[in-house]
JSON list of N, CA and C in Angstrom, two decimals:
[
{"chain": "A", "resi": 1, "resn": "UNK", "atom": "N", "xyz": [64.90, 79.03, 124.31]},
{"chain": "A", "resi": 1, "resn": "UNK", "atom": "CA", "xyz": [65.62, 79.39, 125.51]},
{"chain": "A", "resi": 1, "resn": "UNK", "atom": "C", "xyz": [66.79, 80.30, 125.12]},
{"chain": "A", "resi": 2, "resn": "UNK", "atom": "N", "xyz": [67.07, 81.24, 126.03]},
{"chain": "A", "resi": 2, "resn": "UNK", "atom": "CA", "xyz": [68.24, 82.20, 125.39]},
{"chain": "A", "resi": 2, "resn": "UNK", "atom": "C", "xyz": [69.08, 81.95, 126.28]},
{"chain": "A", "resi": 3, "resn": "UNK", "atom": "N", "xyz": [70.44, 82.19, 125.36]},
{"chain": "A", "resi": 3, "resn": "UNK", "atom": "CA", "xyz": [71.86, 81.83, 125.80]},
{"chain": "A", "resi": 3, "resn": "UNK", "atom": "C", "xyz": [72.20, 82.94, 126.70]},
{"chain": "A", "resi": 4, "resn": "UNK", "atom": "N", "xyz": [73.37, 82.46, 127.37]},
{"chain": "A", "resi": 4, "resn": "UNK", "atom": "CA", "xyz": [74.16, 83.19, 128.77]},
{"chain": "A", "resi": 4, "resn": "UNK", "atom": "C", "xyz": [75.14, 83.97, 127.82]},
{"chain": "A", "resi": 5, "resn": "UNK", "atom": "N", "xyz": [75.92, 85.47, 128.72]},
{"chain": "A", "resi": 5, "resn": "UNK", "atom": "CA", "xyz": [76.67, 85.76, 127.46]},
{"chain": "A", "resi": 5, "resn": "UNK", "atom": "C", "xyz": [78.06, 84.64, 127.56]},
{"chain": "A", "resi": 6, "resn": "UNK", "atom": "N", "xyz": [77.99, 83.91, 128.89]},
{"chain": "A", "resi": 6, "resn": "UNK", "atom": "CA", "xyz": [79.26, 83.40, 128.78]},
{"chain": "A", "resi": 6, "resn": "UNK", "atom": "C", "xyz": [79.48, 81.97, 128.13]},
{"chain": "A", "resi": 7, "resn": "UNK", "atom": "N", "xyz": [78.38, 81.41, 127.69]},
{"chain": "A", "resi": 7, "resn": "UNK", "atom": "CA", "xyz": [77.80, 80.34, 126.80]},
{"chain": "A", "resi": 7, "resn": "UNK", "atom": "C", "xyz": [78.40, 80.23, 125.51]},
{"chain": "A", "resi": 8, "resn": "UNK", "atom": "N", "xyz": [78.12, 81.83, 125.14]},
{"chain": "A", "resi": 8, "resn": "UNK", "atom": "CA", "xyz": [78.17, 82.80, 123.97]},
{"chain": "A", "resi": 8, "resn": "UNK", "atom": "C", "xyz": [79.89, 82.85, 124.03]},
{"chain": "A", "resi": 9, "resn": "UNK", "atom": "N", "xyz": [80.61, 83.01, 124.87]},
{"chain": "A", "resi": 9, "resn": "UNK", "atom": "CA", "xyz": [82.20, 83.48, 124.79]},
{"chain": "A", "resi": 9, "resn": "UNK", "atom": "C", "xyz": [82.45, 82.17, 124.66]},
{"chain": "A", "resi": 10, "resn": "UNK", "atom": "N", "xyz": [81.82, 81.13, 125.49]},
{"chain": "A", "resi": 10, "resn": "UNK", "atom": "CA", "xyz": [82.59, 79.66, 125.64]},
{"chain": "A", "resi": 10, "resn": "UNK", "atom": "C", "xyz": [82.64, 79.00, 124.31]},
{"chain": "A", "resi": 11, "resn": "UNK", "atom": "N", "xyz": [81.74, 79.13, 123.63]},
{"chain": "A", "resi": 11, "resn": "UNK", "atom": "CA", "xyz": [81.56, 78.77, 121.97]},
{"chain": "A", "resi": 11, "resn": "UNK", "atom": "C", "xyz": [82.89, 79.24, 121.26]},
{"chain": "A", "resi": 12, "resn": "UNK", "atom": "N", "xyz": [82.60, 81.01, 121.12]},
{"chain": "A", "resi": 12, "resn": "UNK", "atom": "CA", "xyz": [83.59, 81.75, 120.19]},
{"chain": "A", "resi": 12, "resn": "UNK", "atom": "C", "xyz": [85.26, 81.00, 120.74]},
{"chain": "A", "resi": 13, "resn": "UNK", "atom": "N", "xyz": [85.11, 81.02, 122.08]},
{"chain": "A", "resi": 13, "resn": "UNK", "atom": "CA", "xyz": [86.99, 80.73, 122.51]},
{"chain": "A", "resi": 13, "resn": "UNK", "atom": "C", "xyz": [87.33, 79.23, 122.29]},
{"chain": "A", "resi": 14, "resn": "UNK", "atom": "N", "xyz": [86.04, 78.09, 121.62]},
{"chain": "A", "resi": 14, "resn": "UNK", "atom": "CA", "xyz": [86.79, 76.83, 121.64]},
{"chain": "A", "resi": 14, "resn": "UNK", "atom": "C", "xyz": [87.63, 76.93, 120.27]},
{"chain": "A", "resi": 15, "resn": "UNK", "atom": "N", "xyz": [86.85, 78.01, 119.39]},
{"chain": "A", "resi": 15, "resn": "UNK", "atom": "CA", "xyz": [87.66, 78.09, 118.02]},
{"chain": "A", "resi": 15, "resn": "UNK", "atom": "C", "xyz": [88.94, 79.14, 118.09]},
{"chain": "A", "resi": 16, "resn": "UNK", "atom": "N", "xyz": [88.47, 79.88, 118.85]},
{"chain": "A", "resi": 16, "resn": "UNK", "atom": "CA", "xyz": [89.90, 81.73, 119.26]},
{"chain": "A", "resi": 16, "resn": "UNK", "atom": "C", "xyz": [89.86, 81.50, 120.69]},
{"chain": "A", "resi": 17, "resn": "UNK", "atom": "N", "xyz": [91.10, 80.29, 121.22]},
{"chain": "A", "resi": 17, "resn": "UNK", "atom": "CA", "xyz": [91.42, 80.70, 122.49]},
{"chain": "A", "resi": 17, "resn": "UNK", "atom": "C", "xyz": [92.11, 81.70, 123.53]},
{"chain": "A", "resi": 18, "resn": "UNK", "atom": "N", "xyz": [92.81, 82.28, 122.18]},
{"chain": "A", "resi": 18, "resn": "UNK", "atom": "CA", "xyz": [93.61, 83.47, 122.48]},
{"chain": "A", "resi": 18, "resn": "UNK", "atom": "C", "xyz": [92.86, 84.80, 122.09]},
{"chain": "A", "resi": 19, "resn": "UNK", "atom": "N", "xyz": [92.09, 84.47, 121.65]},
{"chain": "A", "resi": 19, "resn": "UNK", "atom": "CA", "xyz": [90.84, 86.08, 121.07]},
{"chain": "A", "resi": 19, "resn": "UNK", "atom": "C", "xyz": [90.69, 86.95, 122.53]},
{"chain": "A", "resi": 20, "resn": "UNK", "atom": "N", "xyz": [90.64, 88.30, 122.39]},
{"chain": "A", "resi": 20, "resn": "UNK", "atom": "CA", "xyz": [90.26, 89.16, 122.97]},
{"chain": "A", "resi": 20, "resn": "UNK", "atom": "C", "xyz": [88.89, 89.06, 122.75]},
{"chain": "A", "resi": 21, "resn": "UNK", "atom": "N", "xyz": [87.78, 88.62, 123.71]},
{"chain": "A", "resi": 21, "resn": "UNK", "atom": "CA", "xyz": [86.00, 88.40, 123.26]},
{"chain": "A", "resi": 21, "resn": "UNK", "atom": "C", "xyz": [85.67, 89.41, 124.42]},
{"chain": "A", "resi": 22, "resn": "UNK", "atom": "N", "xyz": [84.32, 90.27, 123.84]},
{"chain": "A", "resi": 22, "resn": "UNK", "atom": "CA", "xyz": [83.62, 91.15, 124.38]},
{"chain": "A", "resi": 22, "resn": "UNK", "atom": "C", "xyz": [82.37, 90.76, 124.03]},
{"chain": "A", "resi": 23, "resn": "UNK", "atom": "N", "xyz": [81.18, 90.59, 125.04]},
{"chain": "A", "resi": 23, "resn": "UNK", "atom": "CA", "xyz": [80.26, 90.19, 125.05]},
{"chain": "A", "resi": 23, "resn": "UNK", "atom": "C", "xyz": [79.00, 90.95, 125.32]},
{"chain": "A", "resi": 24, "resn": "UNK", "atom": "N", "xyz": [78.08, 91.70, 124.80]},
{"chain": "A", "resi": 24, "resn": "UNK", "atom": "CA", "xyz": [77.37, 92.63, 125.72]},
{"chain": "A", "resi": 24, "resn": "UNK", "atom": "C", "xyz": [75.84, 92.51, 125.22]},
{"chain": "A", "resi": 25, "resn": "UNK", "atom": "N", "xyz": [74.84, 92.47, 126.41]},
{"chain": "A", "resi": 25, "resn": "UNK", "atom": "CA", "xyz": [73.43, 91.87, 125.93]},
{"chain": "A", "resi": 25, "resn": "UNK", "atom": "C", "xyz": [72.63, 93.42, 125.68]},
{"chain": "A", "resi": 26, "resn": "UNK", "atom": "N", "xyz": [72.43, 93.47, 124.69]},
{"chain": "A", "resi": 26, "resn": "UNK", "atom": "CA", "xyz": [71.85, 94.96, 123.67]},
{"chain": "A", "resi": 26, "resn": "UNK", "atom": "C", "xyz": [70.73, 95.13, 124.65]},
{"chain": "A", "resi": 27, "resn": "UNK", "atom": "N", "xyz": [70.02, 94.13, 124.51]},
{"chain": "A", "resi": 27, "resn": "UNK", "atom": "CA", "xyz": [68.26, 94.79, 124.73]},
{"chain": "A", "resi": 27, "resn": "UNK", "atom": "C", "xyz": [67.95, 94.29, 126.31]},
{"chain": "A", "resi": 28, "resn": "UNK", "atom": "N", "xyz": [69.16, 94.09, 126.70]},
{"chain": "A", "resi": 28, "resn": "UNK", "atom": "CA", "xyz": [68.66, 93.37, 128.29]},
{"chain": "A", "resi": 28, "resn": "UNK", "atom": "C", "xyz": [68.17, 91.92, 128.68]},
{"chain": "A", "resi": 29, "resn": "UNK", "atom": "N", "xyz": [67.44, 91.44, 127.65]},
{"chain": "A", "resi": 29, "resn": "UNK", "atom": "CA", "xyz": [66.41, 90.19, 127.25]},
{"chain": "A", "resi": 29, "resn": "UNK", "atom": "C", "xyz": [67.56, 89.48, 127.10]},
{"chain": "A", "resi": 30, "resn": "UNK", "atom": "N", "xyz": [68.65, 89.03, 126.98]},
{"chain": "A", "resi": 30, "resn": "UNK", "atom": "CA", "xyz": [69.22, 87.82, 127.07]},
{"chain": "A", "resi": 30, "resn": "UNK", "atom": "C", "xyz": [68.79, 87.17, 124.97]},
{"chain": "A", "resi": 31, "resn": "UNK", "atom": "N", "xyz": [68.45, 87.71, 124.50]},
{"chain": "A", "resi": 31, "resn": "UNK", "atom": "CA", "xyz": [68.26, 87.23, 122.93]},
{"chain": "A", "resi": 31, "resn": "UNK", "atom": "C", "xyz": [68.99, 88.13, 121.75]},
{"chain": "A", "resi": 32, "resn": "UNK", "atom": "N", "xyz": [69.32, 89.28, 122.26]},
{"chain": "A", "resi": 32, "resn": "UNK", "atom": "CA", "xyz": [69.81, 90.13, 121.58]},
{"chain": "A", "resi": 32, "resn": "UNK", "atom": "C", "xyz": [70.99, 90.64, 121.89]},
{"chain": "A", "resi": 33, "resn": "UNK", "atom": "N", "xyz": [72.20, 90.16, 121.21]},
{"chain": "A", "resi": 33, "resn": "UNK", "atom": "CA", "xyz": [73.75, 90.25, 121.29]},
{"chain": "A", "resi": 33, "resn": "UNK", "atom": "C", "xyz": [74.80, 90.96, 120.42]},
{"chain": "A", "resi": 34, "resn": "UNK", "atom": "N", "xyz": [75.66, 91.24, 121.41]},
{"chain": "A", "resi": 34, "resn": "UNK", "atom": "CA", "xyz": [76.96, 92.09, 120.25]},
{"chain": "A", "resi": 34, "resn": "UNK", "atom": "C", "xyz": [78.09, 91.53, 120.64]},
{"chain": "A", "resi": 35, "resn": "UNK", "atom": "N", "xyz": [78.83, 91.30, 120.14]},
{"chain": "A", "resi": 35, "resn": "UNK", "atom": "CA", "xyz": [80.26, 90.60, 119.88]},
{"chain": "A", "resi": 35, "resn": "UNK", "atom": "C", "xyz": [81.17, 91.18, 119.40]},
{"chain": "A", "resi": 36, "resn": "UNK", "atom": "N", "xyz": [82.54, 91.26, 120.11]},
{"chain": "A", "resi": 36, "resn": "UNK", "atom": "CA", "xyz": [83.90, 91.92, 119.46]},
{"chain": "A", "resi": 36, "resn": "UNK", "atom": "C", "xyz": [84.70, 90.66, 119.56]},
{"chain": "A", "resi": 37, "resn": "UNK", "atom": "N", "xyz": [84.84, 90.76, 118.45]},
{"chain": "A", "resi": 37, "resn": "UNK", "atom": "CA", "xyz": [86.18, 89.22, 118.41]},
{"chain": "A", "resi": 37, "resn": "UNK", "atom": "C", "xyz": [87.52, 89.79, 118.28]},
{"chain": "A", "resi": 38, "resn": "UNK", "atom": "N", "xyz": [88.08, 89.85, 118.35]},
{"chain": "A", "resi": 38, "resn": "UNK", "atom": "CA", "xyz": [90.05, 90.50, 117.76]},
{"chain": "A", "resi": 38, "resn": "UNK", "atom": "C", "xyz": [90.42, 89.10, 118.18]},
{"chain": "A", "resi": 39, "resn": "UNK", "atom": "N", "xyz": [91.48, 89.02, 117.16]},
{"chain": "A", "resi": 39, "resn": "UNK", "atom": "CA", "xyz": [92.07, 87.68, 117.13]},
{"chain": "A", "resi": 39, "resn": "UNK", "atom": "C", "xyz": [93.24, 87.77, 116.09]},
{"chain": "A", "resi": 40, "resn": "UNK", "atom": "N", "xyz": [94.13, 87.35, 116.14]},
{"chain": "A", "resi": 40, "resn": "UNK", "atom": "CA", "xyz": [95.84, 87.00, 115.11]},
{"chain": "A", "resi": 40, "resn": "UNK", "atom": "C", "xyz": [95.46, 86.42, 114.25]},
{"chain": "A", "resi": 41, "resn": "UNK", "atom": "N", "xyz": [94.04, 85.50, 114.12]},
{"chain": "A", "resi": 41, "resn": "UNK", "atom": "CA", "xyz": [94.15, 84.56, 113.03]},
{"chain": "A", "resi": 41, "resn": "UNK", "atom": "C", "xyz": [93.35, 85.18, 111.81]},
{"chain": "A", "resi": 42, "resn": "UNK", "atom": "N", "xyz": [92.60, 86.26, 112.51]},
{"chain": "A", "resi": 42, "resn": "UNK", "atom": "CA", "xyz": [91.74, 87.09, 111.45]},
{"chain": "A", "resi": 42, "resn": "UNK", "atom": "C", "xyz": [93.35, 88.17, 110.34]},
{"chain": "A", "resi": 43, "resn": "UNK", "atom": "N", "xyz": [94.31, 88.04, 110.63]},
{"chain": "A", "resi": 43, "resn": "UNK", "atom": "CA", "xyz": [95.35, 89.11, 109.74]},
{"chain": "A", "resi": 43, "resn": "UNK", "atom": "C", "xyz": [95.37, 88.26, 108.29]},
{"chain": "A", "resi": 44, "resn": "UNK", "atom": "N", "xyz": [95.15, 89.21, 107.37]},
{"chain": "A", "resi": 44, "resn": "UNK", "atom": "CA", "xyz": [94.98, 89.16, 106.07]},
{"chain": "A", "resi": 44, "resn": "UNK", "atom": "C", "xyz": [93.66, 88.09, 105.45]},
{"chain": "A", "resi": 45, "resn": "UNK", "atom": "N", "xyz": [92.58, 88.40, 106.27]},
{"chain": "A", "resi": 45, "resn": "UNK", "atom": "CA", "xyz": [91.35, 87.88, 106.25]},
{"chain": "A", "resi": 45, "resn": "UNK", "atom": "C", "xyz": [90.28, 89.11, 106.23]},
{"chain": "A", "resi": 46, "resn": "UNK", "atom": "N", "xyz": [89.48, 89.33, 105.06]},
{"chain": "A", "resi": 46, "resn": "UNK", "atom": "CA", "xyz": [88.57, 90.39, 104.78]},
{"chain": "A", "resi": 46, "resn": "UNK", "atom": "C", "xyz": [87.42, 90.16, 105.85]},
{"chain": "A", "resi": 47, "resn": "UNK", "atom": "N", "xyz": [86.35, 91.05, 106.50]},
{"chain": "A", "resi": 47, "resn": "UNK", "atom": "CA", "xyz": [85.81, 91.21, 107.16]},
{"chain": "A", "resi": 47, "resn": "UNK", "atom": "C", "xyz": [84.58, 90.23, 107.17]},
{"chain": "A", "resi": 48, "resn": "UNK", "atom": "N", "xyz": [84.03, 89.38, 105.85]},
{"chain": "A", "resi": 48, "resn": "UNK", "atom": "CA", "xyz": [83.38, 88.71, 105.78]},
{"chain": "A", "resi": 48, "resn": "UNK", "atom": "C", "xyz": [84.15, 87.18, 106.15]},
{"chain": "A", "resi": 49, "resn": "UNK", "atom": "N", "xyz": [85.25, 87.14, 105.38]},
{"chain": "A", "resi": 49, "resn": "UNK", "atom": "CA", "xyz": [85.89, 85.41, 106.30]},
{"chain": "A", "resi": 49, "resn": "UNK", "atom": "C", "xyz": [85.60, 85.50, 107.80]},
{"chain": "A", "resi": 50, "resn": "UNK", "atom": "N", "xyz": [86.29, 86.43, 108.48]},
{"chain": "A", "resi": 50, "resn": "UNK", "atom": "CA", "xyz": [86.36, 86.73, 110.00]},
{"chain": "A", "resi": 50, "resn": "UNK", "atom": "C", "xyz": [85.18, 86.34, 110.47]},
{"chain": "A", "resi": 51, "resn": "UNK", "atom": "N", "xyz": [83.97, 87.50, 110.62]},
{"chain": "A", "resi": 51, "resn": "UNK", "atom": "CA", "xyz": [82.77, 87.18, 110.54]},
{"chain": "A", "resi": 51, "resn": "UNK", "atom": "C", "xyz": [82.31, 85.27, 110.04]},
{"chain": "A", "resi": 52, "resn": "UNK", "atom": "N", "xyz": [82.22, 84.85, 109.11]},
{"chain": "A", "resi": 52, "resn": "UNK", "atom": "CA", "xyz": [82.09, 83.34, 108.94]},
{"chain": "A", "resi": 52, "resn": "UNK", "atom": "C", "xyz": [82.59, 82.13, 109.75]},
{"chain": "A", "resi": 53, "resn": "UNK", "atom": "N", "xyz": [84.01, 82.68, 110.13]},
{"chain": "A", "resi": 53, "resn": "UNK", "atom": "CA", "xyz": [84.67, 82.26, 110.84]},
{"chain": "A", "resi": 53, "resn": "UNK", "atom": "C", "xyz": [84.04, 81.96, 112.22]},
{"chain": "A", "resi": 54, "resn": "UNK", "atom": "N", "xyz": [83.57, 83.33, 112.76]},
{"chain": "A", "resi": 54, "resn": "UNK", "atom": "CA", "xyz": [82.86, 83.47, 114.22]},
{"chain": "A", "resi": 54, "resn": "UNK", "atom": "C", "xyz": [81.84, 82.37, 114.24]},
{"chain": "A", "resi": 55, "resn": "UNK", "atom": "N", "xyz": [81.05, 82.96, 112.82]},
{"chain": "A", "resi": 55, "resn": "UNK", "atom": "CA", "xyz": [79.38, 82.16, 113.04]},
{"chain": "A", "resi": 55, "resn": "UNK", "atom": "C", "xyz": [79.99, 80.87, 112.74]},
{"chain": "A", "resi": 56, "resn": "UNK", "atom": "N", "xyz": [80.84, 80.35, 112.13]},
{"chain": "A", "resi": 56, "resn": "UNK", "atom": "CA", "xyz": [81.07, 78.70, 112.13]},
{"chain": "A", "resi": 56, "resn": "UNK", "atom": "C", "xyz": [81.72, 78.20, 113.81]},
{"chain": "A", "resi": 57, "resn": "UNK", "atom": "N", "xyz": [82.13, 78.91, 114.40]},
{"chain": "A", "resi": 57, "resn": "UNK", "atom": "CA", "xyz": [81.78, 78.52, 116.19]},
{"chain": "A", "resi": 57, "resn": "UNK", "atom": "C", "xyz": [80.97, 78.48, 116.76]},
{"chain": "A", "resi": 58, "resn": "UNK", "atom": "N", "xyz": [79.87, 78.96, 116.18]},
{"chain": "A", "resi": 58, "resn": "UNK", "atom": "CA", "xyz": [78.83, 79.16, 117.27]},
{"chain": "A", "resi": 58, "resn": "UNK", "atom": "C", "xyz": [77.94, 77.81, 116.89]},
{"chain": "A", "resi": 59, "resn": "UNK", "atom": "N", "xyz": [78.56, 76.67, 115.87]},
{"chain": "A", "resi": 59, "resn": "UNK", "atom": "CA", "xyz": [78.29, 75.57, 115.96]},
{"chain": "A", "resi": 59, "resn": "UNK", "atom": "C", "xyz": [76.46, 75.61, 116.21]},
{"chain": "A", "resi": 60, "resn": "UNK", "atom": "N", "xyz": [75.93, 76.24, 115.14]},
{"chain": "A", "resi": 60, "resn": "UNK", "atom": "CA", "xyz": [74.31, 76.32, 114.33]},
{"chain": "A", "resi": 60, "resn": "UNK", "atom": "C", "xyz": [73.59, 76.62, 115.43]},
{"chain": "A", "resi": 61, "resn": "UNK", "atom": "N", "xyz": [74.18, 77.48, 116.73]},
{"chain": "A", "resi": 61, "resn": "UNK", "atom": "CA", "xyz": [73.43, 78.18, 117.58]},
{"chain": "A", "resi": 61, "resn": "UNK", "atom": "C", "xyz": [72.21, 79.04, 117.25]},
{"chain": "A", "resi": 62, "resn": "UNK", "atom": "N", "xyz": [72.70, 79.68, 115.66]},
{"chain": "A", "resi": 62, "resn": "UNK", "atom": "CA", "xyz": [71.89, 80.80, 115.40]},
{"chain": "A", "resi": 62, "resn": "UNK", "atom": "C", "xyz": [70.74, 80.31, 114.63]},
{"chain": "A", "resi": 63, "resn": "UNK", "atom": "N", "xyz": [70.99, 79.12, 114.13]},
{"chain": "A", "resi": 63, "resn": "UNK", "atom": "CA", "xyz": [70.23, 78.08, 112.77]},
{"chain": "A", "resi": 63, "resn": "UNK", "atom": "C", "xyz": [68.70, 78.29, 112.68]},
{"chain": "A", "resi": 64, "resn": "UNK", "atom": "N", "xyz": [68.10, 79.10, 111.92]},
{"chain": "A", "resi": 64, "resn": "UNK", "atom": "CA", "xyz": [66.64, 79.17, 112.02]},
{"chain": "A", "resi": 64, "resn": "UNK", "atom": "C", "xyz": [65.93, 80.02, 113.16]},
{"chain": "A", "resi": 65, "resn": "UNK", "atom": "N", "xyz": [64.81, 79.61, 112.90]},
{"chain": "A", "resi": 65, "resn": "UNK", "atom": "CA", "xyz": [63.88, 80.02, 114.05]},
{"chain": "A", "resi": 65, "resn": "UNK", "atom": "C", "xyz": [63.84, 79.58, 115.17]},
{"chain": "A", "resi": 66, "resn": "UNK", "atom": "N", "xyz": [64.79, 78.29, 115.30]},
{"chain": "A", "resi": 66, "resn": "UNK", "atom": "CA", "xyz": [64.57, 77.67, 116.72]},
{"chain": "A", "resi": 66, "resn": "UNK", "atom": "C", "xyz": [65.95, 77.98, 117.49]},
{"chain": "A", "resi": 67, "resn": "UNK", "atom": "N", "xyz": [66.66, 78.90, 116.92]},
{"chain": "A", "resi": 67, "resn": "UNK", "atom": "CA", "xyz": [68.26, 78.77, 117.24]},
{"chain": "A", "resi": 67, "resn": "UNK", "atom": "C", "xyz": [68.68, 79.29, 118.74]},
{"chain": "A", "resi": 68, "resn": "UNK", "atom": "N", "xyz": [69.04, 78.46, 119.24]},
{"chain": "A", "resi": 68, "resn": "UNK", "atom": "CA", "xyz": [68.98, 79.26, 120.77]},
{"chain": "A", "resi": 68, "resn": "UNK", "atom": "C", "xyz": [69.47, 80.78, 120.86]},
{"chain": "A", "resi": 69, "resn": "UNK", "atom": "N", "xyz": [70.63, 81.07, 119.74]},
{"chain": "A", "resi": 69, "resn": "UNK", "atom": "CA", "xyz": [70.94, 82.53, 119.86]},
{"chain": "A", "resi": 69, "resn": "UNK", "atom": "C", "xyz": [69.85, 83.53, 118.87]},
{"chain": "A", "resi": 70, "resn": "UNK", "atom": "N", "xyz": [68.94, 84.21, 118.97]},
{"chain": "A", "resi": 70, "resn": "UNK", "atom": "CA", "xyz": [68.66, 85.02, 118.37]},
{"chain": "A", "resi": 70, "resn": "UNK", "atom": "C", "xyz": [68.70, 85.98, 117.34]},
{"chain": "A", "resi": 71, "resn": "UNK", "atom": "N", "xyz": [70.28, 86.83, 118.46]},
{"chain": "A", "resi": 71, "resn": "UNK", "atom": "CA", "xyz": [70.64, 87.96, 117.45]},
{"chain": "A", "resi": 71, "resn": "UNK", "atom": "C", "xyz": [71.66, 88.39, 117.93]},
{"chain": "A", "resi": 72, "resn": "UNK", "atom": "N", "xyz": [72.95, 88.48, 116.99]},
{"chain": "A", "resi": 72, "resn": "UNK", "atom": "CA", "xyz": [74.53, 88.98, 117.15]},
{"chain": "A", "resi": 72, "resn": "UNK", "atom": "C", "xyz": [74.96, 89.48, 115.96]},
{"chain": "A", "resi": 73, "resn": "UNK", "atom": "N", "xyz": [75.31, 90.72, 117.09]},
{"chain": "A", "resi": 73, "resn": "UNK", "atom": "CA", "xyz": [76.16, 91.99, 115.90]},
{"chain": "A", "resi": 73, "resn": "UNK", "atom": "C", "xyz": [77.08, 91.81, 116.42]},
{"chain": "A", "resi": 74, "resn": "UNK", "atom": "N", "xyz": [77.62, 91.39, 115.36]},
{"chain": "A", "resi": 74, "resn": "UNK", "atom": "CA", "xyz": [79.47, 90.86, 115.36]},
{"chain": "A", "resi": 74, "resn": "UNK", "atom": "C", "xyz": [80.56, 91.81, 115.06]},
{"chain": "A", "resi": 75, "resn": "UNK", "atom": "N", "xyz": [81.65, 92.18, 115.43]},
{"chain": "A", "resi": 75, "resn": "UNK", "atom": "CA", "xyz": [82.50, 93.00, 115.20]},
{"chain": "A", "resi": 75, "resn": "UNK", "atom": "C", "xyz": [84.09, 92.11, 115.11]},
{"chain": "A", "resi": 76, "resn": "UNK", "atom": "N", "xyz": [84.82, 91.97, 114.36]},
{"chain": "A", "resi": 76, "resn": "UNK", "atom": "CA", "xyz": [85.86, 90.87, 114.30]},
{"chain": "A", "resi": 76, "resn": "UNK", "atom": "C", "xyz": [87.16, 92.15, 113.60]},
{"chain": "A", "resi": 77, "resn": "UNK", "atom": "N", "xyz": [88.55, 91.66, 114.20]},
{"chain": "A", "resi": 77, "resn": "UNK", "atom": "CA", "xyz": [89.12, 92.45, 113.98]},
{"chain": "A", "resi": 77, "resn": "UNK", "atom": "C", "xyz": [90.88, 91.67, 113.88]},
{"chain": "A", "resi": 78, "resn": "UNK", "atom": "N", "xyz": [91.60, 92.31, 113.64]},
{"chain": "A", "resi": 78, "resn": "UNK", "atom": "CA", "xyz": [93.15, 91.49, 113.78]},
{"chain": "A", "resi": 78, "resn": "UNK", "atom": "C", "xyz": [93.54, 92.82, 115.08]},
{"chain": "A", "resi": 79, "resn": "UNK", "atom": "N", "xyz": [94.44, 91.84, 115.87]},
{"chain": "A", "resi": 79, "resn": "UNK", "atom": "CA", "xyz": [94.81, 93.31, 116.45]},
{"chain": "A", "resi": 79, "resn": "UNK", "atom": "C", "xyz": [95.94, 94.27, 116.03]},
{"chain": "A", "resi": 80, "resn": "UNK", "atom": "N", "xyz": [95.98, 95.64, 116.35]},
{"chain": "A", "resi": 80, "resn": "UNK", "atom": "CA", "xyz": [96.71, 96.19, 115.63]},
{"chain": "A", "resi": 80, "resn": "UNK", "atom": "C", "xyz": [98.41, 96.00, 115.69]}
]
């Protein structure tokens, strides 16, 4: 079953309640996702913590073949 994008934001914001989240469904299909995170807590955190960070909210959404989320291109940022 594929996730809502706001399913998808409700996840990312229980960990970044204050994150700026952008949500947008790539292929139309509801399985294929892109993500902008900006967040304060990502400053002096390399692009791979950030990123880890995200996917450890999405609390094993993505986990395998059976993962309700599919596919997310993640973009994570501090703001400027």
């Amino acid at each position: 079953m594929a996730m809502q994008a706001q399913d998808i934001e409700n996840l990312i914001r229980d960990s970044f309640p204050a994150a700026k989240i952008t949500i947008t469904d790539l292929a139309g299909d509801g399985n294929h996702w892109a993500a902008e995170v900006i967040d304060a807590s990502f400053k002096g955190m390399n692009r791979v913590q950030q990123q880890r960070a995200v996917y450890a909210s999405l609390k094993g959404k993505m986990d395998g073949a059976n993962g309700e989320l599919h596919a997310l291109a993640l973009t994570t940022k501090a703001p400027d």
